[in-house]
Coordinates of C-alpha atoms in Angstrom, one line a residue:
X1 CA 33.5 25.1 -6.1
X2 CA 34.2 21.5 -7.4
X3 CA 36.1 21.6 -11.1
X4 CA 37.4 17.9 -10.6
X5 CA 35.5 14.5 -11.2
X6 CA 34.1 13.2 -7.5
X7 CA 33.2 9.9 -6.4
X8 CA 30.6 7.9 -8.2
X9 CA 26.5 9.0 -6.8
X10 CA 25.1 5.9 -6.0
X11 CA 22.0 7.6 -5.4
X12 CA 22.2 9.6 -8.5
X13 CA 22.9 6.6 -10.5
X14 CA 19.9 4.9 -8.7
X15 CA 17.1 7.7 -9.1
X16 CA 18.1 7.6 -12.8
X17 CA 17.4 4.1 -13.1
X18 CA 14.5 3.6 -11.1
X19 CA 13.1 7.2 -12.8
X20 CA 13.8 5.3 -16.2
X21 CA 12.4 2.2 -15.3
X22 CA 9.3 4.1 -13.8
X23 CA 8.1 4.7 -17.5
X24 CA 7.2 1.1 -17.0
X25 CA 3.9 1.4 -14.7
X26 CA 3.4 4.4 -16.5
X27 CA 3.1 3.8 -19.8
X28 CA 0.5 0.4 -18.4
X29 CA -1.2 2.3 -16.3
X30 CA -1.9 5.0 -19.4
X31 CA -3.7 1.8 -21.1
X32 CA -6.0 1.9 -18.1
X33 CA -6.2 5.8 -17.4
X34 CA -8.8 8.2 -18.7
X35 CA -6.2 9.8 -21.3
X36 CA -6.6 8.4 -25.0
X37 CA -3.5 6.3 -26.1
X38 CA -3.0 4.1 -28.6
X39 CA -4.5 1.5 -26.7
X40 CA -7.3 2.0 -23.9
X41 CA -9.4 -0.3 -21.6
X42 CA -12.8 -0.3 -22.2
X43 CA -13.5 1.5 -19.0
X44 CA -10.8 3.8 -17.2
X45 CA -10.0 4.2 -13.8
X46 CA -9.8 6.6 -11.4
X47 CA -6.7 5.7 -9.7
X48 CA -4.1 4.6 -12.2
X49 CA -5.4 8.0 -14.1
X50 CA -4.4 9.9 -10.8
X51 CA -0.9 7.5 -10.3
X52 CA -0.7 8.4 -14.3
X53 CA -0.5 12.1 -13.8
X54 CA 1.8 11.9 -11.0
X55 CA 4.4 10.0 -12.7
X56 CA 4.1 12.4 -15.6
X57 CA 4.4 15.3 -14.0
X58 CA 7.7 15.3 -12.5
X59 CA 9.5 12.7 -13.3
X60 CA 11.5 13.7 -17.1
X61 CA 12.3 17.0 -15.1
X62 CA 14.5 15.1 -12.3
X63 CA 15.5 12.6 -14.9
X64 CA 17.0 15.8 -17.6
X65 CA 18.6 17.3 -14.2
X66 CA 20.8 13.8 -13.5
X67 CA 21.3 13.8 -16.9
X68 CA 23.1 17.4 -16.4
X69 CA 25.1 16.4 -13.5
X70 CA 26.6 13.4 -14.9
X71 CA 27.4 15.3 -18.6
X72 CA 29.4 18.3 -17.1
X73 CA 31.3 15.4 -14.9
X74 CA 32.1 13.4 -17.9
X75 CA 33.1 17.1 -19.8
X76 CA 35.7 17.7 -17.1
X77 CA 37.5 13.8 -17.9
X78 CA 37.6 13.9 -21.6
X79 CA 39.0 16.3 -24.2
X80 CA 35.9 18.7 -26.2
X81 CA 35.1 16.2 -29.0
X82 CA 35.9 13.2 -27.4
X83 CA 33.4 14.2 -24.9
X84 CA 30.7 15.0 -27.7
X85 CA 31.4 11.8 -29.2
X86 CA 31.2 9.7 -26.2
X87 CA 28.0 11.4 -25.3
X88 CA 26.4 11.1 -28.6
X89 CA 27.2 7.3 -29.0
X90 CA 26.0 6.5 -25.6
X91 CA 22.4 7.7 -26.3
X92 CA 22.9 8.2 -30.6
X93 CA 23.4 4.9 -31.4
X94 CA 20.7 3.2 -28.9
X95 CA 18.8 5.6 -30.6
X96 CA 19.0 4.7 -33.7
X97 CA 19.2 0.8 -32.9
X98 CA 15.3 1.1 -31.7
X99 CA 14.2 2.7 -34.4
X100 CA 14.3 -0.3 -36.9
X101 CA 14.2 -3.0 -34.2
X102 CA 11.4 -1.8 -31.9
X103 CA 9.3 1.5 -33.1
X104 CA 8.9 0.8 -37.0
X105 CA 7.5 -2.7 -35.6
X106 CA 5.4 -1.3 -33.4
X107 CA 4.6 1.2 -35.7
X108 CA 3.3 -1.5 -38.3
X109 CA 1.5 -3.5 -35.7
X110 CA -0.2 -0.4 -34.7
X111 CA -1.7 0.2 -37.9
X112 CA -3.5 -3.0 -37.7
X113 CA -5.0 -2.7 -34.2
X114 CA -6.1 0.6 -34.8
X115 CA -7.3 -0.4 -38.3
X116 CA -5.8 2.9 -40.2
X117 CA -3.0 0.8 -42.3
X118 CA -5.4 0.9 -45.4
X119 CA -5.9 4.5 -45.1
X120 CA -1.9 4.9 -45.1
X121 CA -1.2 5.3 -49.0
X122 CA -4.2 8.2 -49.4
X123 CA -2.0 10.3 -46.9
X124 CA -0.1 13.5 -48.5
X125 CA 4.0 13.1 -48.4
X126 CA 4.6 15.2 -45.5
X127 CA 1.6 13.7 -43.5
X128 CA 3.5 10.3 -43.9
X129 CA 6.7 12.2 -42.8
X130 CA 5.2 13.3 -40.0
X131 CA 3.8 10.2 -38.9
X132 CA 6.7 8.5 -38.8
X133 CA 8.4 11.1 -37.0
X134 CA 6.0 11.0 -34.1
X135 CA 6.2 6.9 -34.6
X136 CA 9.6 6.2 -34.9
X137 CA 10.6 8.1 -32.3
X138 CA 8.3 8.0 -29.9
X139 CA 9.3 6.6 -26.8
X140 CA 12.7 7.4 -27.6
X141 CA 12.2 11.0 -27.8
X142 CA 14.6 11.9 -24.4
X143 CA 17.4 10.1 -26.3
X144 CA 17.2 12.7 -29.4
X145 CA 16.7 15.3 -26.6
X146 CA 19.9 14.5 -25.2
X147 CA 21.6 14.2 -28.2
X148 CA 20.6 18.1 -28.7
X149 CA 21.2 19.3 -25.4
X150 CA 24.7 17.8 -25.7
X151 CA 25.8 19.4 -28.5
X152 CA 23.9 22.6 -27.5
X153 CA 26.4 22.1 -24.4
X154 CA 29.8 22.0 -26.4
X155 CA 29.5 25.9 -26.0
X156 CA 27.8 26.4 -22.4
X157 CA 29.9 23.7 -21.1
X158 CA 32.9 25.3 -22.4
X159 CA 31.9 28.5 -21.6
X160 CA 30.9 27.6 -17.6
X161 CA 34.6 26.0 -17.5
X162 CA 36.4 29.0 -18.7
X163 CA 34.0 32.0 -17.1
X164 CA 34.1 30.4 -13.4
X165 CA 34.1 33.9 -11.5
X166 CA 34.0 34.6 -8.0
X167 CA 30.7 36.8 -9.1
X168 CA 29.4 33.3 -9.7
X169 CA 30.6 31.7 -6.5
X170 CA 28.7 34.2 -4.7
X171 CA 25.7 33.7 -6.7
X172 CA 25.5 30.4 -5.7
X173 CA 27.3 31.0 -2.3
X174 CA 23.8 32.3 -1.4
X175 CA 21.6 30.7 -3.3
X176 CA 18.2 29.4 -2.0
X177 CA 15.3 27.7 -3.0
X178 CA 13.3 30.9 -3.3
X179 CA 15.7 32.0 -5.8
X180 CA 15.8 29.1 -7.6
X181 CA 11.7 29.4 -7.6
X182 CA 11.7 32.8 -8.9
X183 CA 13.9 32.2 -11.9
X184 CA 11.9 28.9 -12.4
X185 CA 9.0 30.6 -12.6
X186 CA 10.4 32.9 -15.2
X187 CA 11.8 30.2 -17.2
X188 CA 8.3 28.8 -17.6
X189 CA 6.3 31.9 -18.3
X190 CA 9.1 32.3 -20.8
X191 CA 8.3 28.8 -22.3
X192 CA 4.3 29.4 -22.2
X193 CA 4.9 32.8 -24.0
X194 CA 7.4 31.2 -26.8
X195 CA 4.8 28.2 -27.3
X196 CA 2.1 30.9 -27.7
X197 CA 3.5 33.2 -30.1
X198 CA 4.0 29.8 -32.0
X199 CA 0.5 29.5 -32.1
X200 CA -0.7 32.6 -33.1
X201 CA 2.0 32.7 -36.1
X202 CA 2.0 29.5 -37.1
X203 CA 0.2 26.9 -35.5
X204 CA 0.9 23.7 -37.5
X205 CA 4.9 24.3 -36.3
X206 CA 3.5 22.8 -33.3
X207 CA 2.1 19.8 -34.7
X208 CA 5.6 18.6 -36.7
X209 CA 7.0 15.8 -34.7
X210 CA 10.6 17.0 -35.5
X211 CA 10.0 20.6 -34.3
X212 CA 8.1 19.3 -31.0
X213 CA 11.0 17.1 -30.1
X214 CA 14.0 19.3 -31.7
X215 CA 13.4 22.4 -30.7
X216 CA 10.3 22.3 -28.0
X217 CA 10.9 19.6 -25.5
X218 CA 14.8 20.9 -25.9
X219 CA 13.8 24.0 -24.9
X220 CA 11.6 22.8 -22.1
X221 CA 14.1 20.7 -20.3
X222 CA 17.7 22.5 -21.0
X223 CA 17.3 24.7 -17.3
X224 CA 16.7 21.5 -16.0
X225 CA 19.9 20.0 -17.6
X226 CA 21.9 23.2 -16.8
X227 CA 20.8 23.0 -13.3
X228 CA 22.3 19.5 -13.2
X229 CA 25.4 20.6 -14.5
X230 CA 25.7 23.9 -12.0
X231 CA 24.4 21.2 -9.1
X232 CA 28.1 19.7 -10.3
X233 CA 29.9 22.5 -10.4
X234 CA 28.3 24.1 -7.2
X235 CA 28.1 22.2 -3.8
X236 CA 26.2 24.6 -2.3
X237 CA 23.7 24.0 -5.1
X238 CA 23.6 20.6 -4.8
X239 CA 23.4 20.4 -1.2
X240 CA 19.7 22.6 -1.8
X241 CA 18.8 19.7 -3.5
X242 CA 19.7 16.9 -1.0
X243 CA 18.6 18.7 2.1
X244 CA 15.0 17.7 2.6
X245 CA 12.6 21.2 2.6
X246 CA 9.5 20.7 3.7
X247 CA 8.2 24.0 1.7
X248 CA 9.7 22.0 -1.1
X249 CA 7.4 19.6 -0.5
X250 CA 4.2 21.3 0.1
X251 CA 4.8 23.2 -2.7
X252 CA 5.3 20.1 -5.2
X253 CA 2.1 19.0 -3.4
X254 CA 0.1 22.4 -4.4
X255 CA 1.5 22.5 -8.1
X256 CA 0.5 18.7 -8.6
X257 CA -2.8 19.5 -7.3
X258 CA -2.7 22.6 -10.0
X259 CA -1.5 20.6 -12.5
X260 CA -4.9 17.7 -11.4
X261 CA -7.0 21.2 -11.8
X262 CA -5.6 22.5 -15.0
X263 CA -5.9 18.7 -17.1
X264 CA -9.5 18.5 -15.5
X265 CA -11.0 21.9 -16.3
X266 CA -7.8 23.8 -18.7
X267 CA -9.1 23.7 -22.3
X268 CA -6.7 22.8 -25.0
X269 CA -8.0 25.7 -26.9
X270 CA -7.3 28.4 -24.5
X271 CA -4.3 28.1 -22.1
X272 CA -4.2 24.9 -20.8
X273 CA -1.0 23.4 -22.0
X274 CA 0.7 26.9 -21.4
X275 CA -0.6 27.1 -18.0
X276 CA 0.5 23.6 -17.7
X277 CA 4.6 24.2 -18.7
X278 CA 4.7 27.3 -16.0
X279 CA 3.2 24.7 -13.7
X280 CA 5.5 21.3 -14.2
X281 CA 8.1 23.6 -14.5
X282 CA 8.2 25.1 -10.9
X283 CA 6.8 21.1 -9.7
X284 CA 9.9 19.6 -12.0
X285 CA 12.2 21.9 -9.7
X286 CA 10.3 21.3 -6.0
X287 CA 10.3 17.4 -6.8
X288 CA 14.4 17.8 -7.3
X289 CA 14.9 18.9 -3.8
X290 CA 11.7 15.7 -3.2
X291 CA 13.4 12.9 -5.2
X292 CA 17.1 13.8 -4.3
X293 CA 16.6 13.8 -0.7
X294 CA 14.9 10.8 -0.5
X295 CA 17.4 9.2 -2.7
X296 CA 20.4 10.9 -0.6
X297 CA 19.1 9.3 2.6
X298 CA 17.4 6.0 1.1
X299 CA 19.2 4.7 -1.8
X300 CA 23.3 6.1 -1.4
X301 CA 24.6 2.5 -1.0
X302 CA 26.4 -0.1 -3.7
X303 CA 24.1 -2.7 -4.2
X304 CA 25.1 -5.9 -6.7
X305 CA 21.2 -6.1 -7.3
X306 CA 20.9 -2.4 -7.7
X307 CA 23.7 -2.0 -9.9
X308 CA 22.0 -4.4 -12.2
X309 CA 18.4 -2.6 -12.4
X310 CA 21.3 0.9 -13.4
X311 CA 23.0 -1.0 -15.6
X312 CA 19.9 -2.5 -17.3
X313 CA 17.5 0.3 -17.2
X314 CA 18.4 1.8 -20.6
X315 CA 17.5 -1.7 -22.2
X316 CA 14.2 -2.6 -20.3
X317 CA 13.2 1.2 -21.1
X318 CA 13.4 0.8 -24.6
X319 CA 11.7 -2.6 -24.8
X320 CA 9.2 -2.3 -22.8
X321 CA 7.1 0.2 -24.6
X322 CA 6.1 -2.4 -28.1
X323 CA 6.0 -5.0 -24.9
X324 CA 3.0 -2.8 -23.2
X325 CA 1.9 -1.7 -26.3
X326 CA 1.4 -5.3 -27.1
X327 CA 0.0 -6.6 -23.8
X328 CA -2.7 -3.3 -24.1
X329 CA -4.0 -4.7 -27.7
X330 CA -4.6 -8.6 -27.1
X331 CA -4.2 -9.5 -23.3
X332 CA -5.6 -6.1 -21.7
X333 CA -9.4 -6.9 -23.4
X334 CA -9.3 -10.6 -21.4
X335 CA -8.6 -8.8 -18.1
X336 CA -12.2 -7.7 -16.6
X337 CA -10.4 -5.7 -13.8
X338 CA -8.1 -2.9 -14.4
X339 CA -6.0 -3.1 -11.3
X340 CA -5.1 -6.9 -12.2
X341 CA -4.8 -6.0 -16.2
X342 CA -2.4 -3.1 -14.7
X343 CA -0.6 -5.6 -12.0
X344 CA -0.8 -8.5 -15.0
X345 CA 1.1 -5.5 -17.1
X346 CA 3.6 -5.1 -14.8
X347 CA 4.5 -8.8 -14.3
X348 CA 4.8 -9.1 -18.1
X349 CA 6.3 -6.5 -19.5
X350 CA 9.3 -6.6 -16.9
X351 CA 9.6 -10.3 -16.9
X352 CA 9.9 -10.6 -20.9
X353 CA 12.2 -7.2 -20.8
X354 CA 14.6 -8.9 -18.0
X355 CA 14.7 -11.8 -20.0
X356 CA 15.6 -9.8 -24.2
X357 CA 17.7 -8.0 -22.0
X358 CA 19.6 -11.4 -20.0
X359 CA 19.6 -12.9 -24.1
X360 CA 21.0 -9.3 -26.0
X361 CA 24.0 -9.7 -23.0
X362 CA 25.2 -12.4 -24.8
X363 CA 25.1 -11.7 -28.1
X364 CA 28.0 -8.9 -28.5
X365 CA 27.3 -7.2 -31.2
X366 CA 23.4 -6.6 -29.3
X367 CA 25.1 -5.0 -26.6
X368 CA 27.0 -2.4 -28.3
X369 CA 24.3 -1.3 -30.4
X370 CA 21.9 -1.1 -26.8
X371 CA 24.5 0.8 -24.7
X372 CA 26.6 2.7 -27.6
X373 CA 29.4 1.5 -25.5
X374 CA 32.1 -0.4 -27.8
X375 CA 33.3 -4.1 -26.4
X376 CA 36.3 -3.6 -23.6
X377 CA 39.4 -4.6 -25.4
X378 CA 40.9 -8.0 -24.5
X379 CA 44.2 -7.7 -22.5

């Protein structure tokens, strides 16, 4: 059991960038898909609807898990509240920073395309809150998450530190992927049945942005954080996770095609989005063992060019979504073909992000608000 900061992850720094930066082709190729966005091609296809669903069906769960891992690594160098602090700042004040800079404009331009901005003054007061909840926050909606599951984790965090047993060691000592699979499984019908008793008491709970992203999605994705944090605290958890299983794999490969199944025939009205958490819940934890193997074995190597794509991620995440929200309502209706509007996407969208993000290094004050990391003191 490992209570001390280790050497930096390369590989775990790298899968959460690339993991960030995959919201890019998957937010385009959600113009193009068969779901309904804000903005849709005129005819969908098949494949970028099937590379859609992939994308979205594992990869927040991996992402909340490295977030985990790195948190408890950073509680065990810095007091309590400097560690809250830090941790709020770092995804608080980015946070906040989009929110006037990039969602209320997209917001507004939004209104426009979609032609509702005359209808905005005859909605009630709440219905305007609520819009602008779901608006504002948007893409940013793991940043608040965060923000929640950190402060959630002053008292877990504290309480793993001071409660580690030998009972716990053993636990883990013996842990396996069957285990883990079992408990995950658990977790989600325990998620399904809290998101149904919410609809049978008061179904409009589930329609308030704040709620959704609050309480919710927090409550979806804190195993998945904890699990991080005990993959810290735990090598022999962590090495589950890095050791390549092929019943890991084939059973990521059943629950996607489950999850394919349930968004093609589930009905909204009956179970579908509970079926759907027990099912991304038990795929989130397979494609762990998937993703972290891979990365382990591919990507555990310092790289100048790589460290550039980590260090930029955060930036070209945030940006990017007004950028393909843009690029879907005036260039997407000039592209006849969806593949090279969703390869045209691509090319655009990263190429003016690399560039606001190139321009916002320069400018200091930019840089602190996009990172939450104050300017290194001059020595």
């Amino acid at each position: 059991m490992s209570t001390t900061p280790i050497q930096r992850e390369y590989f775990l720094d790298s899968i959460r960038a690339w993991l960030m930066l995959l919201g890019i082709p998957f937010h385009i190729s959600l113009i193009y898909s068969s779901h309904t966005w804000h903005v849709n091609s005129q005819m969908p296809s098949w494949w970028l609807t099937l590379f859609n669903d992939f994308i979205h069906a594992f990869r927040m769960q991996v992402f909340f898990v490295i977030s985990g891992y790195f948190s408890y690594m950073l509680f065990l160098r810095y007091p309590l509240k400097r560690w809250w602090k830090v941790r709020v700042e770092r995804v608080g004040i980015p946070m906040l920073t989009a929110i006037p800079l990039l969602t209320l404009p997209q917001f507004i331009m939004l209104q426009y395309v979609k032609g509702k901005a005359e209808n905005w003054p005859n909605l009630t007061l709440y219905e305007k809150y609520n819009t602008l909840v779901w608006e504002l926050v948007s893409h940013l909606w793991f940043l608040l998450v965060l923000v929640v599951l950190t402060t959630v984790s002053l008292l877990i965090f504290s309480r793993l530190r001071r409660h580690l047993s030998t009972k716990a060691d053993t636990f883990f000592a013996n842990v396996t992927m069957g285990k883990l699979s079992v408990l995950f499984l658990l977790l989600g019908i325990a998620y399904a049945t809290v998101r149904r008793t919410l609809l049978i008491v008061y179904p409009p709970i589930l329609s308030d942005g704040l709620f959704n992203f609050v309480v919710m999605q927090s409550l979806f994705y804190i195993p998945f954080f904890l699990i991080g944090a005990l993959a810290f605290i735990h090598p022999k958890l962590k090495s589950l996770f890095v050791t390549p299983s092929p019943w890991c794999a084939l059973g990521a490969t059943l629950s996607f095609a489950a999850y394919l199944l349930n968004q093609r025939y589930g009905s909204g009205d009956a179970w579908m989005y509970e079926t759907e958490s027990v099912i991304t819940m038990l795929l989130g934890l397979w494609m762990v063992n998937v993703v972290f193997a891979l990365g382990h074995r591919l990507l555990n190597f310092k790289s100048s060019r790589v460290t550039y794509f980590v260090n930029a991620s955060l930036f070209i995440y945030l940006v990017h979504h007004p950028l393909t929200l843009f690029f879907g309502a005036y260039i997407t209706p000039h592209i006849a073909s969806n593949t090279l509007g969703f390869f045209t996407g691509l090319v655009f969208v990263v190429g003016v992000a690399i560039v606001l993000y190139e321009i916002h290094l320069r400018i200091p004050l930019l840089r602190f608000l996009f990172s939450g990391k104050p300017p290194a003191k001059a020595s």
